[in-house]
Amino acid sequence: MSENSTSPSTTQDNAPVTVLGLGHIGLPTALGLAELGRQVIGADDDARKVGLIRNGDPTFYEPGVAELLAKHLKSGKFQPVDDVAAAVRAGSIIFICVGTPQKTNGQADLGQVEAVAQVVARNLNGYKLLVEKSTVPAITAQWLKRTIVRYNSGKASPAPGSALAAPPLAFDVASNPEFLREGKALEDFFHPNRIVCGVESERARDLLVNLYSPLKCPLVLTNTSTAELIKHAANAFLSMKISFINMVSDLCEKVGADVGAVARGIGLDNRIGPQFLDAGIGYGGYCFPKDLRAFIHLAEEHGVDFSLLQEVEHINQSRVDMFVGKVRHAIWNLRGKKLGILGLAFKAGTDDIREAVSLKIIETLRDEGSILRLYDPQAMPNTQRMVPASPQVSYCTSVDEVAQGAHALLLLTEWEEFRQLDLARLREVMEVPVLVDGRNLYDPEAVHRAGFEYFSIGRADPVPAGMHTSPGVALK
Ligand code: UDX
């Protein structure tokens, strides 16, 4: 820890909550808890990041977070610090919100989680409830317990009621998986579908039940392994829904059906539900791809054949080729064509490009020799770090600039700004008015009326007047 590191100034008496890791999950969680009235210490060992947060900069884009940060820096309910050990000493409930990136074999890398457990072990100055929020494989809680006992040099032991023996120092480990979506993190925090708490003692249960008592939603109380598995199973199931509807969309294109209507038709069945049935370019982001691979790895490790999930991943990966094939179908040769890319973030409402499908599409099109002009309302700085500007790739400041001289526009992220496009005006500045929509954002008829050739996902797109071909030369 650096010499001039920042430390929490609270005492043990007001029993603040400590949140370790101030990223996309930790920061909204910390601010949410502050808004619920708790005293929260948010710790991160990245002193630069903490410095920015202390100055009111969340360091990433998430609706509402900057405002809530300003509010609770001012109220004093949220205290960002870079002294992780001191933050552990000051808190009684300690949330682990550090990263669990994936290793090359797909397994979750739990190095940061273990590091946190070691810090907790060395700073047990009273009862602590250590709560996993990061997505971790089942039985991580057991490893956390062992780690704390080991690194406390035998001085600590799990709380009474836990499997192992008693004092001098007591702690519990719980699993309280987060289900926050990026772009809707605060909305999800304050209005969750459910809260899952995996606990191993009454004390841990009471602390968590009390903490979340202001939130009105079903509470699933269970053991730690079950709670850990719930998170993985939820993300795997949602990924499966997306891959399922994506395959249905391919079939729709073949038989002239409309995937939007199919999704509505099946989604109105309560047993299926309408959400996560938007066909498109596939899922991306920090969670789904990584968590699915970790779940597959967990199943393999335990000898369970979960090849269903391997297929979910395979389908998702093939969406890049599907989309690039659609672009090729729309404009024929890709080499030398100017393509305007609308949207880089892995979904709307965030500046996050981790595992964004857009990056893979851009890489493929660049390799094919296309000239790419990119625009995103929030994610351009992050993308520029991954894909530097070059003669083949340039960054634009508006949709109008992207469209100048383009042979096609490719819509990759469903930003609200893109729903409002003045297509008639864009048509005027494009070389060829072609729109390839990876998110089914538009009404095909309206796009045609604006004078565009339109290609979307899983829809029998009407062919504009004059574009009909003889049955022997079908373009679709
Ligand atoms: C996800 C989970 O939803 C959340 O509960 C968990 O805590 C973290 O992971 P997030 O990654 O923020 O949240 O995004 P989400 O809204 O779930 O979307 C994930 C990806 O799936 C995005 O790329 C999105 O575009 C894609 N998606 C989503 C679809 O392609 N179709 C859909 O119908 C829904």
Short mmCIF file of C-alpha atoms and ligand atoms in Angstrom, two decimals:
data_model
loop_
_atom_site.label_atom_id
_atom_site.label_comp_id
_atom_site.label_asym_id
_atom_site.label_seq_id
_atom_site.Cartn_x
_atom_site.Cartn_y
_atom_site.Cartn_z
CA MET A 1 0.00 0.00 0.00
CA SER A 2 1.35 3.44 -0.82
CA GLU A 3 2.68 5.75 1.89
CA ASN A 4 0.02 8.39 1.37
CA SER A 5 -2.78 5.91 0.87
CA THR A 6 -6.25 6.97 1.95
CA SER A 7 -7.79 5.25 4.97
CA PRO A 8 -11.33 5.13 6.34
CA SER A 9 -11.93 7.41 9.28
CA THR A 10 -14.89 5.53 10.74
CA THR A 11 -14.81 3.44 13.88
CA GLN A 12 -15.99 -0.10 14.56
CA ASP A 13 -18.98 1.27 16.52
CA ASN A 14 -21.11 2.40 13.60
CA ALA A 15 -20.40 -0.92 11.87
CA PRO A 16 -20.01 0.30 8.31
CA VAL A 17 -20.27 -1.93 5.31
CA THR A 18 -17.08 -2.38 3.34
CA VAL A 19 -17.14 -2.97 -0.41
CA LEU A 20 -13.89 -4.29 -1.88
CA GLY A 21 -13.46 -3.50 -5.57
CA LEU A 22 -14.94 -0.33 -7.09
CA GLY A 23 -15.77 -1.49 -10.60
CA HIS A 24 -19.05 -1.98 -12.45
CA ILE A 25 -20.52 -4.01 -9.58
CA GLY A 26 -18.74 -2.67 -6.51
CA LEU A 27 -19.40 1.02 -7.06
CA PRO A 28 -23.15 0.77 -7.79
CA THR A 29 -23.51 -1.69 -4.90
CA ALA A 30 -21.65 0.62 -2.51
CA LEU A 31 -23.71 3.64 -3.56
CA GLY A 32 -26.93 1.64 -3.42
CA LEU A 33 -26.17 0.60 0.17
CA ALA A 34 -25.32 4.20 1.05
CA GLU A 35 -28.66 5.28 -0.40
CA LEU A 36 -30.34 2.66 1.81
CA GLY A 37 -28.85 4.51 4.74
CA ARG A 38 -25.72 2.50 5.49
CA GLN A 39 -22.30 3.91 6.13
CA VAL A 40 -20.20 2.47 3.30
CA ILE A 41 -16.45 2.27 2.79
CA GLY A 42 -15.52 1.48 -0.78
CA ALA A 43 -11.97 0.20 -1.15
CA ASP A 44 -9.86 -0.47 -4.18
CA ASP A 45 -6.09 -0.94 -4.30
CA ASP A 46 -5.94 1.13 -7.49
CA ALA A 47 -5.07 4.48 -5.89
CA ARG A 48 -5.55 6.36 -9.15
CA LYS A 49 -9.08 5.02 -9.53
CA VAL A 50 -9.90 5.87 -5.93
CA GLY A 51 -8.55 9.38 -6.47
CA LEU A 52 -10.90 9.87 -9.43
CA ILE A 53 -13.86 8.47 -7.50
CA ARG A 54 -13.11 10.76 -4.57
CA ASN A 55 -13.34 13.62 -7.07
CA GLY A 56 -16.74 12.45 -8.24
CA ASP A 57 -15.68 10.57 -11.39
CA PRO A 58 -17.11 7.01 -11.37
CA THR A 59 -14.41 6.05 -13.97
CA PHE A 60 -16.99 4.35 -16.21
CA TYR A 61 -20.35 5.27 -17.64
CA GLU A 62 -23.36 3.92 -15.79
CA PRO A 63 -26.63 5.89 -15.71
CA GLY A 64 -27.27 7.60 -12.37
CA VAL A 65 -23.99 6.56 -10.75
CA ALA A 66 -22.24 9.94 -11.10
CA GLU A 67 -25.22 11.66 -9.46
CA LEU A 68 -25.44 9.18 -6.59
CA LEU A 69 -21.68 9.36 -6.13
CA ALA A 70 -21.82 13.14 -5.81
CA LYS A 71 -24.72 12.85 -3.36
CA HIS A 72 -23.01 10.37 -1.04
CA LEU A 73 -19.57 11.90 -1.18
CA LYS A 74 -21.32 15.00 0.08
CA SER A 75 -23.47 13.19 2.66
CA GLY A 76 -20.37 11.35 3.88
CA LYS A 77 -22.18 8.01 3.67
CA PHE A 78 -19.76 6.77 1.03
CA GLN A 79 -16.06 6.90 1.67
CA PRO A 80 -13.72 5.72 -1.10
CA VAL A 81 -10.30 4.57 0.12
CA ASP A 82 -7.29 2.77 -1.30
CA ASP A 83 -6.20 1.18 1.97
CA VAL A 84 -7.88 -2.19 1.63
CA ALA A 85 -6.60 -3.51 4.97
CA ALA A 86 -7.92 -0.51 6.87
CA ALA A 87 -11.25 -0.82 5.04
CA VAL A 88 -11.46 -4.44 6.18
CA ARG A 89 -10.70 -3.48 9.77
CA ALA A 90 -13.38 -0.77 9.70
CA GLY A 91 -16.23 -2.87 8.26
CA SER A 92 -18.27 -5.66 9.77
CA ILE A 93 -19.93 -6.78 6.55
CA ILE A 94 -17.40 -7.03 3.75
CA PHE A 95 -18.53 -7.43 0.16
CA ILE A 96 -16.10 -8.96 -2.32
CA CYS A 97 -16.64 -7.23 -5.66
CA VAL A 98 -13.23 -7.83 -7.23
CA GLY A 99 -12.76 -9.16 -10.74
CA THR A 100 -12.92 -12.87 -11.56
CA PRO A 101 -11.46 -12.84 -15.08
CA GLN A 102 -11.13 -16.03 -17.07
CA LYS A 103 -7.98 -18.04 -17.59
CA THR A 104 -7.06 -19.33 -21.03
CA ASN A 105 -8.79 -22.66 -20.24
CA GLY A 106 -12.07 -20.88 -19.45
CA GLN A 107 -11.75 -21.42 -15.70
CA ALA A 108 -12.43 -18.42 -13.44
CA ASP A 109 -9.24 -16.82 -12.14
CA LEU A 110 -9.88 -16.41 -8.42
CA GLY A 111 -6.51 -14.84 -7.61
CA GLN A 112 -8.04 -11.50 -6.60
CA VAL A 113 -10.67 -13.24 -4.46
CA GLU A 114 -7.98 -15.16 -2.61
CA ALA A 115 -5.91 -11.99 -2.17
CA VAL A 116 -8.89 -10.31 -0.53
CA ALA A 117 -9.40 -13.31 1.77
CA GLN A 118 -5.78 -13.07 2.85
CA VAL A 119 -6.16 -9.38 3.68
CA VAL A 120 -9.31 -10.20 5.68
CA ALA A 121 -7.44 -12.99 7.50
CA ARG A 122 -4.69 -10.61 8.55
CA ASN A 123 -7.08 -7.89 9.66
CA LEU A 124 -9.68 -9.74 11.69
CA ASN A 125 -10.16 -7.29 14.54
CA GLY A 126 -13.65 -8.54 15.39
CA TYR A 127 -16.49 -10.49 13.81
CA LYS A 128 -16.59 -10.15 10.02
CA LEU A 129 -19.12 -11.38 7.53
CA LEU A 130 -17.32 -11.86 4.23
CA VAL A 131 -19.83 -11.80 1.37
CA GLU A 132 -19.12 -12.97 -2.18
CA LYS A 133 -20.76 -10.71 -4.77
CA SER A 134 -18.42 -11.44 -7.65
CA THR A 135 -19.46 -14.45 -9.71
CA VAL A 136 -17.49 -17.40 -8.39
CA PRO A 137 -17.73 -21.13 -8.92
CA ALA A 138 -19.50 -23.31 -6.37
CA ILE A 139 -17.44 -24.12 -3.28
CA THR A 140 -15.46 -20.88 -3.43
CA ALA A 141 -16.98 -20.02 -0.05
CA GLN A 142 -15.33 -23.11 1.41
CA TRP A 143 -11.99 -21.96 0.00
CA LEU A 144 -12.51 -18.51 1.49
CA LYS A 145 -13.06 -20.05 4.92
CA ARG A 146 -9.94 -22.18 4.66
CA THR A 147 -7.89 -19.23 3.44
CA ILE A 148 -8.96 -17.04 6.32
CA VAL A 149 -8.11 -19.73 8.86
CA ARG A 150 -4.72 -20.39 7.24
CA TYR A 151 -3.56 -16.82 6.82
CA ASN A 152 -4.77 -15.79 10.23
CA SER A 153 -2.07 -18.18 11.47
CA GLY A 154 -4.69 -20.25 13.23
CA LYS A 155 -5.96 -17.34 15.32
CA ALA A 156 -9.34 -17.15 13.62
CA SER A 157 -12.09 -19.69 13.29
CA PRO A 158 -15.53 -19.74 11.71
CA ALA A 159 -18.37 -18.36 13.78
CA PRO A 160 -20.32 -20.59 16.15
CA GLY A 161 -22.87 -22.50 14.15
CA SER A 162 -20.45 -22.97 11.26
CA ALA A 163 -18.87 -26.32 10.51
CA LEU A 164 -15.58 -25.67 12.33
CA ALA A 165 -14.80 -24.77 15.95
CA ALA A 166 -15.20 -21.48 17.88
CA PRO A 167 -13.34 -18.18 18.96
CA PRO A 168 -11.03 -16.32 19.66
CA LEU A 169 -11.93 -14.46 16.44
CA ALA A 170 -15.10 -15.20 14.54
CA PHE A 171 -16.14 -14.76 10.94
CA ASP A 172 -18.66 -16.05 8.45
CA VAL A 173 -18.62 -16.39 4.71
CA ALA A 174 -21.78 -15.84 2.68
CA SER A 175 -22.70 -15.81 -0.98
CA ASN A 176 -24.93 -12.98 -2.19
CA PRO A 177 -24.57 -13.04 -5.97
CA GLU A 178 -25.22 -9.85 -7.88
CA PHE A 179 -27.59 -9.76 -10.82
CA LEU A 180 -27.00 -6.11 -11.77
CA ARG A 181 -27.02 -5.41 -15.49
CA GLU A 182 -24.65 -2.82 -16.83
CA GLY A 183 -26.58 0.23 -17.96
CA LYS A 184 -29.31 -0.60 -15.43
CA ALA A 185 -27.20 -1.31 -12.36
CA LEU A 186 -28.95 1.11 -10.01
CA GLU A 187 -32.41 0.22 -11.26
CA ASP A 188 -31.58 -3.44 -10.63
CA PHE A 189 -30.10 -2.67 -7.21
CA PHE A 190 -33.20 -0.87 -5.97
CA HIS A 191 -35.76 -3.07 -7.75
CA PRO A 192 -34.33 -6.57 -7.83
CA ASN A 193 -36.39 -9.56 -8.98
CA ARG A 194 -34.98 -11.41 -6.00
CA ILE A 195 -32.13 -11.39 -3.53
CA VAL A 196 -30.19 -14.60 -3.04
CA CYS A 197 -28.31 -15.16 0.22
CA GLY A 198 -26.28 -18.28 0.82
CA VAL A 199 -25.43 -18.39 4.53
CA GLU A 200 -24.05 -20.84 7.05
CA SER A 201 -25.03 -19.25 10.35
CA GLU A 202 -27.95 -17.40 11.87
CA ARG A 203 -25.75 -14.39 12.50
CA ALA A 204 -24.83 -14.13 8.83
CA ARG A 205 -28.45 -14.61 7.80
CA ASP A 206 -29.68 -11.89 10.18
CA LEU A 207 -27.06 -9.41 9.04
CA LEU A 208 -27.94 -9.83 5.38
CA VAL A 209 -31.71 -9.92 5.94
CA ASN A 210 -31.43 -6.71 7.94
CA LEU A 211 -29.19 -5.06 5.35
CA TYR A 212 -31.65 -5.70 2.52
CA SER A 213 -34.84 -5.17 4.55
CA PRO A 214 -35.65 -1.84 2.80
CA LEU A 215 -35.84 -3.65 -0.56
CA LYS A 216 -39.13 -5.34 -1.27
CA CYS A 217 -38.61 -8.53 -3.24
CA PRO A 218 -38.49 -12.30 -2.69
CA LEU A 219 -35.51 -13.44 -0.64
CA VAL A 220 -33.96 -16.81 -1.44
CA LEU A 221 -32.18 -18.04 1.69
CA THR A 222 -30.00 -21.05 1.08
CA ASN A 223 -26.51 -22.41 1.64
CA THR A 224 -23.39 -20.93 0.04
CA SER A 225 -22.82 -23.56 -2.66
CA THR A 226 -26.43 -23.28 -3.80
CA ALA A 227 -26.25 -19.49 -3.96
CA GLU A 228 -23.03 -19.69 -5.98
CA LEU A 229 -24.64 -22.13 -8.38
CA ILE A 230 -27.77 -19.97 -8.75
CA LYS A 231 -25.68 -17.15 -10.21
CA HIS A 232 -23.96 -19.34 -12.76
CA ALA A 233 -27.17 -21.16 -13.65
CA ALA A 234 -29.02 -17.84 -14.14
CA ASN A 235 -26.42 -16.44 -16.51
CA ALA A 236 -26.11 -19.74 -18.37
CA PHE A 237 -29.88 -19.95 -18.79
CA LEU A 238 -30.13 -16.39 -20.11
CA SER A 239 -27.25 -17.04 -22.53
CA MET A 240 -29.11 -20.16 -23.66
CA LYS A 241 -32.26 -18.15 -24.33
CA ILE A 242 -30.29 -15.75 -26.53
CA SER A 243 -28.56 -18.50 -28.49
CA PHE A 244 -31.90 -20.28 -28.87
CA ILE A 245 -33.66 -17.26 -30.36
CA ASN A 246 -30.64 -16.58 -32.57
CA MET A 247 -30.95 -20.05 -34.10
CA VAL A 248 -34.69 -19.52 -34.50
CA SER A 249 -33.89 -16.26 -36.31
CA ASP A 250 -31.69 -18.11 -38.81
CA LEU A 251 -34.56 -20.47 -39.48
CA CYS A 252 -36.98 -17.56 -39.82
CA GLU A 253 -34.87 -16.14 -42.63
CA LYS A 254 -35.00 -19.44 -44.47
CA VAL A 255 -38.77 -19.91 -44.25
CA GLY A 256 -39.89 -16.27 -44.46
CA ALA A 257 -40.98 -15.96 -40.83
CA ASP A 258 -40.49 -13.01 -38.47
CA VAL A 259 -38.37 -13.65 -35.37
CA GLY A 260 -39.88 -10.68 -33.51
CA ALA A 261 -43.34 -12.19 -33.86
CA VAL A 262 -42.04 -15.64 -32.93
CA ALA A 263 -40.39 -14.19 -29.79
CA ARG A 264 -43.62 -12.47 -28.86
CA GLY A 265 -45.64 -15.57 -29.63
CA ILE A 266 -43.53 -17.80 -27.38
CA GLY A 267 -42.68 -15.13 -24.80
CA LEU A 268 -46.32 -14.55 -23.89
CA ASP A 269 -46.29 -18.06 -22.47
CA ASN A 270 -45.56 -17.43 -18.78
CA ARG A 271 -43.38 -20.49 -18.70
CA ILE A 272 -41.05 -18.94 -21.27
CA GLY A 273 -41.34 -15.20 -20.61
CA PRO A 274 -40.70 -12.36 -23.06
CA GLN A 275 -37.24 -11.24 -21.96
CA PHE A 276 -33.89 -12.18 -23.48
CA LEU A 277 -35.49 -13.20 -26.73
CA ASP A 278 -34.03 -10.40 -28.85
CA ALA A 279 -32.22 -11.98 -31.78
CA GLY A 280 -29.07 -10.26 -32.97
CA ILE A 281 -25.31 -10.46 -33.25
CA GLY A 282 -24.96 -12.54 -30.07
CA TYR A 283 -24.24 -11.77 -26.46
CA GLY A 284 -21.08 -10.07 -25.21
CA GLY A 285 -19.95 -8.25 -22.09
CA TYR A 286 -17.88 -9.08 -19.05
CA CYS A 287 -20.33 -11.63 -17.64
CA PHE A 288 -22.10 -13.96 -20.04
CA PRO A 289 -19.16 -15.22 -22.14
CA LYS A 290 -16.85 -15.57 -19.13
CA ASP A 291 -19.42 -17.01 -16.74
CA LEU A 292 -20.67 -19.53 -19.27
CA ARG A 293 -17.14 -20.80 -19.87
CA ALA A 294 -16.50 -21.01 -16.12
CA PHE A 295 -19.75 -22.97 -15.68
CA ILE A 296 -18.80 -25.37 -18.47
CA HIS A 297 -15.41 -25.79 -16.81
CA LEU A 298 -17.01 -26.44 -13.43
CA ALA A 299 -19.26 -29.13 -14.95
CA GLU A 300 -16.28 -30.78 -16.66
CA GLU A 301 -14.27 -30.67 -13.47
CA HIS A 302 -17.03 -32.60 -11.72
CA GLY A 303 -17.57 -35.06 -14.58
CA VAL A 304 -20.96 -33.65 -15.58
CA ASP A 305 -21.66 -33.64 -19.33
CA PHE A 306 -23.13 -30.18 -19.91
CA SER A 307 -22.46 -30.10 -23.65
CA LEU A 308 -25.74 -28.18 -24.02
CA LEU A 309 -23.83 -25.14 -22.79
CA GLN A 310 -20.96 -25.76 -25.17
CA GLU A 311 -23.47 -25.52 -27.98
CA VAL A 312 -24.82 -22.25 -26.54
CA GLU A 313 -21.31 -20.83 -26.73
CA HIS A 314 -20.67 -22.26 -30.18
CA ILE A 315 -23.86 -20.68 -31.53
CA ASN A 316 -22.89 -17.36 -30.01
CA GLN A 317 -19.45 -17.40 -31.55
CA SER A 318 -20.89 -18.17 -34.97
CA ARG A 319 -22.95 -14.95 -34.90
CA VAL A 320 -19.93 -12.95 -36.08
CA ASP A 321 -19.70 -14.99 -39.28
CA MET A 322 -23.46 -14.83 -39.67
CA PHE A 323 -23.38 -11.03 -39.50
CA VAL A 324 -20.36 -10.55 -41.73
CA GLY A 325 -22.04 -12.93 -44.21
CA LYS A 326 -25.08 -10.66 -44.11
CA VAL A 327 -22.91 -7.62 -44.86
CA ARG A 328 -21.30 -9.48 -47.76
CA HIS A 329 -24.75 -10.45 -49.01
CA ALA A 330 -25.79 -6.79 -48.78
CA ILE A 331 -22.84 -5.18 -50.55
CA TRP A 332 -21.06 -8.07 -52.32
CA ASN A 333 -17.28 -7.47 -52.07
CA LEU A 334 -15.96 -6.14 -48.77
CA ARG A 335 -12.50 -5.02 -49.89
CA GLY A 336 -12.29 -1.26 -50.26
CA LYS A 337 -15.90 -0.68 -49.21
CA LYS A 338 -16.51 2.15 -46.73
CA LEU A 339 -18.58 0.83 -43.86
CA GLY A 340 -20.07 3.03 -41.15
CA ILE A 341 -20.26 1.25 -37.79
CA LEU A 342 -23.00 2.48 -35.45
CA GLY A 343 -22.36 1.21 -31.93
CA LEU A 344 -19.35 -0.36 -30.23
CA ALA A 345 -20.48 -1.01 -26.64
CA PHE A 346 -21.55 -4.61 -25.96
CA LYS A 347 -25.02 -3.23 -25.39
CA ALA A 348 -26.68 0.15 -24.97
CA GLY A 349 -26.31 2.16 -21.76
CA THR A 350 -22.65 1.40 -21.10
CA ASP A 351 -19.19 2.35 -22.34
CA ASP A 352 -18.03 -1.23 -21.74
CA ILE A 353 -16.55 -3.07 -24.73
CA ARG A 354 -15.30 -6.16 -22.92
CA GLU A 355 -16.09 -9.18 -25.12
CA ALA A 356 -18.20 -6.88 -27.31
CA VAL A 357 -19.25 -8.65 -30.49
CA SER A 358 -18.59 -5.39 -32.33
CA LEU A 359 -14.84 -5.84 -31.81
CA LYS A 360 -14.85 -9.24 -33.51
CA ILE A 361 -16.95 -7.92 -36.38
CA ILE A 362 -14.60 -4.96 -36.81
CA GLU A 363 -11.56 -7.25 -36.80
CA THR A 364 -13.08 -9.52 -39.44
CA LEU A 365 -14.13 -6.63 -41.70
CA ARG A 366 -10.72 -4.99 -41.33
CA ASP A 367 -9.03 -8.27 -42.30
CA GLU A 368 -11.30 -8.38 -45.34
CA GLY A 369 -10.00 -4.96 -46.41
CA SER A 370 -13.02 -2.75 -45.65
CA ILE A 371 -12.55 0.89 -44.64
CA LEU A 372 -14.26 1.35 -41.28
CA ARG A 373 -15.66 4.52 -39.75
CA LEU A 374 -16.76 4.04 -36.16
CA TYR A 375 -19.12 5.87 -33.84
CA ASP A 376 -20.58 5.16 -30.39
CA PRO A 377 -22.13 7.68 -27.97
CA GLN A 378 -20.06 6.39 -25.00
CA ALA A 379 -17.63 3.61 -25.89
CA MET A 380 -15.17 5.31 -28.28
CA PRO A 381 -12.40 6.06 -25.76
CA ASN A 382 -12.38 2.44 -24.59
CA THR A 383 -12.44 1.14 -28.16
CA GLN A 384 -9.62 3.44 -29.25
CA ARG A 385 -7.37 1.78 -26.70
CA MET A 386 -8.13 -1.65 -28.21
CA VAL A 387 -8.41 -0.66 -31.87
CA PRO A 388 -6.17 2.34 -32.58
CA ALA A 389 -7.08 4.62 -35.47
CA SER A 390 -5.31 3.66 -38.69
CA PRO A 391 -5.70 4.28 -42.43
CA GLN A 392 -8.37 1.57 -42.37
CA VAL A 393 -10.12 2.52 -39.12
CA SER A 394 -11.22 6.01 -38.14
CA TYR A 395 -13.37 7.39 -35.35
CA CYS A 396 -16.17 9.87 -36.05
CA THR A 397 -17.95 12.32 -33.81
CA SER A 398 -21.46 11.82 -35.20
CA VAL A 399 -23.67 9.50 -37.20
CA ASP A 400 -23.64 12.04 -40.04
CA GLU A 401 -19.86 11.84 -40.23
CA VAL A 402 -19.98 8.02 -40.24
CA ALA A 403 -22.45 8.06 -43.10
CA GLN A 404 -20.43 10.37 -45.40
CA GLY A 405 -19.60 8.39 -48.55
CA ALA A 406 -20.42 5.04 -46.90
CA HIS A 407 -21.39 1.97 -48.90
CA ALA A 408 -23.38 0.71 -45.92
CA LEU A 409 -24.24 1.46 -42.30
CA LEU A 410 -23.90 -1.42 -39.85
CA LEU A 411 -25.93 -1.09 -36.65
CA LEU A 412 -24.25 -3.03 -33.82
CA THR A 413 -25.53 -1.48 -30.56
CA GLU A 414 -29.14 -0.57 -29.81
CA TRP A 415 -28.51 2.97 -28.51
CA GLU A 416 -31.59 5.17 -28.17
CA GLU A 417 -29.79 7.81 -30.29
CA PHE A 418 -29.79 5.39 -33.23
CA ARG A 419 -33.54 4.82 -33.04
CA GLN A 420 -34.09 8.48 -33.90
CA LEU A 421 -31.93 8.63 -37.05
CA ASP A 422 -33.04 10.87 -39.89
CA LEU A 423 -32.57 8.17 -42.51
CA ALA A 424 -33.72 10.34 -45.41
CA ARG A 425 -30.94 12.81 -44.63
CA LEU A 426 -28.31 10.10 -44.15
CA ARG A 427 -29.27 8.62 -47.49
CA GLU A 428 -28.25 11.87 -49.16
CA VAL A 429 -24.67 11.70 -47.90
CA MET A 430 -24.09 7.96 -48.38
CA GLU A 431 -22.52 6.45 -51.45
CA VAL A 432 -25.07 3.62 -51.35
CA PRO A 433 -28.05 3.63 -48.97
CA VAL A 434 -27.69 0.20 -47.37
CA LEU A 435 -28.44 -0.51 -43.72
CA VAL A 436 -27.48 -3.80 -42.07
CA ASP A 437 -29.14 -3.92 -38.67
CA GLY A 438 -27.67 -6.37 -36.15
CA ARG A 439 -30.25 -5.47 -33.49
CA ASN A 440 -33.55 -5.26 -35.39
CA LEU A 441 -33.92 -1.65 -34.30
CA TYR A 442 -36.08 -0.46 -37.16
CA ASP A 443 -39.37 -1.11 -38.82
CA PRO A 444 -38.39 -2.51 -42.24
CA GLU A 445 -41.19 -0.64 -44.02
CA ALA A 446 -40.06 2.70 -42.59
CA VAL A 447 -36.46 2.09 -43.63
CA HIS A 448 -37.55 1.22 -47.13
CA ARG A 449 -39.73 4.30 -47.30
CA ALA A 450 -36.60 6.33 -46.48
CA GLY A 451 -35.01 4.85 -49.58
CA PHE A 452 -32.70 2.28 -47.99
CA GLU A 453 -32.00 -1.32 -48.76
CA TYR A 454 -32.43 -2.94 -45.36
CA PHE A 455 -31.06 -6.18 -43.97
CA SER A 456 -31.92 -7.26 -40.43
CA ILE A 457 -31.98 -10.41 -38.32
CA GLY A 458 -34.54 -13.18 -38.71
CA ARG A 459 -37.02 -11.14 -40.68
CA ALA A 460 -38.30 -11.53 -44.17
CA ASP A 461 -37.22 -7.99 -45.06
CA PRO A 462 -39.35 -6.53 -47.83
CA VAL A 463 -37.35 -5.91 -50.99
CA PRO A 464 -37.77 -2.33 -52.22
CA ALA A 465 -39.42 -1.57 -55.53
CA GLY A 466 -37.12 -2.19 -58.46
CA MET A 467 -34.94 -4.62 -56.49
CA HIS A 468 -36.95 -7.79 -57.20
CA THR A 469 -34.96 -10.40 -59.05
CA SER A 470 -36.06 -13.28 -61.19
CA PRO A 471 -36.67 -16.53 -59.27
CA GLY A 472 -33.43 -17.95 -60.64
CA VAL A 473 -31.27 -15.11 -59.23
CA ALA A 474 -32.59 -14.80 -55.71
CA LEU A 475 -30.53 -12.42 -53.62
CA LYS A 476 -31.77 -13.84 -50.31
C1 UDX B 1 -25.63 -9.84 -17.25
C2 UDX B 1 -26.83 -10.35 -16.45
O1 UDX B 1 -28.05 -9.97 -17.12
C3 UDX B 1 -26.80 -9.80 -15.04
O2 UDX B 1 -27.88 -10.33 -14.29
C4 UDX B 1 -25.48 -10.21 -14.42
O3 UDX B 1 -25.38 -9.78 -13.13
C5 UDX B 1 -24.32 -9.67 -15.23
O4 UDX B 1 -24.43 -10.17 -16.57
P1 UDX B 1 -24.95 -7.59 -18.50
O5 UDX B 1 -23.74 -8.32 -18.92
O6 UDX B 1 -24.81 -6.23 -17.94
O7 UDX B 1 -25.75 -8.43 -17.39
O8 UDX B 1 -25.90 -7.47 -19.78
P2 UDX B 1 -27.25 -8.12 -20.30
O9 UDX B 1 -28.28 -7.09 -20.34
O10 UDX B 1 -27.59 -9.36 -19.58
O11 UDX B 1 -26.83 -8.47 -21.80
C6 UDX B 1 -25.75 -9.35 -22.07
C7 UDX B 1 -25.55 -9.50 -23.56
O12 UDX B 1 -26.64 -10.20 -24.15
C8 UDX B 1 -25.45 -8.17 -24.33
O13 UDX B 1 -24.45 -8.27 -25.30
C9 UDX B 1 -26.81 -8.02 -24.96
O14 UDX B 1 -26.79 -7.25 -26.13
C10 UDX B 1 -27.15 -9.48 -25.26
N1 UDX B 1 -28.57 -9.74 -25.36
C11 UDX B 1 -29.40 -9.56 -24.29
C12 UDX B 1 -29.11 -10.21 -26.56
O15 UDX B 1 -28.39 -10.40 -27.54
N2 UDX B 1 -30.44 -10.49 -26.62
C13 UDX B 1 -31.28 -10.32 -25.56
O16 UDX B 1 -32.48 -10.60 -25.70
C14 UDX B 1 -30.75 -9.83 -24.36
#
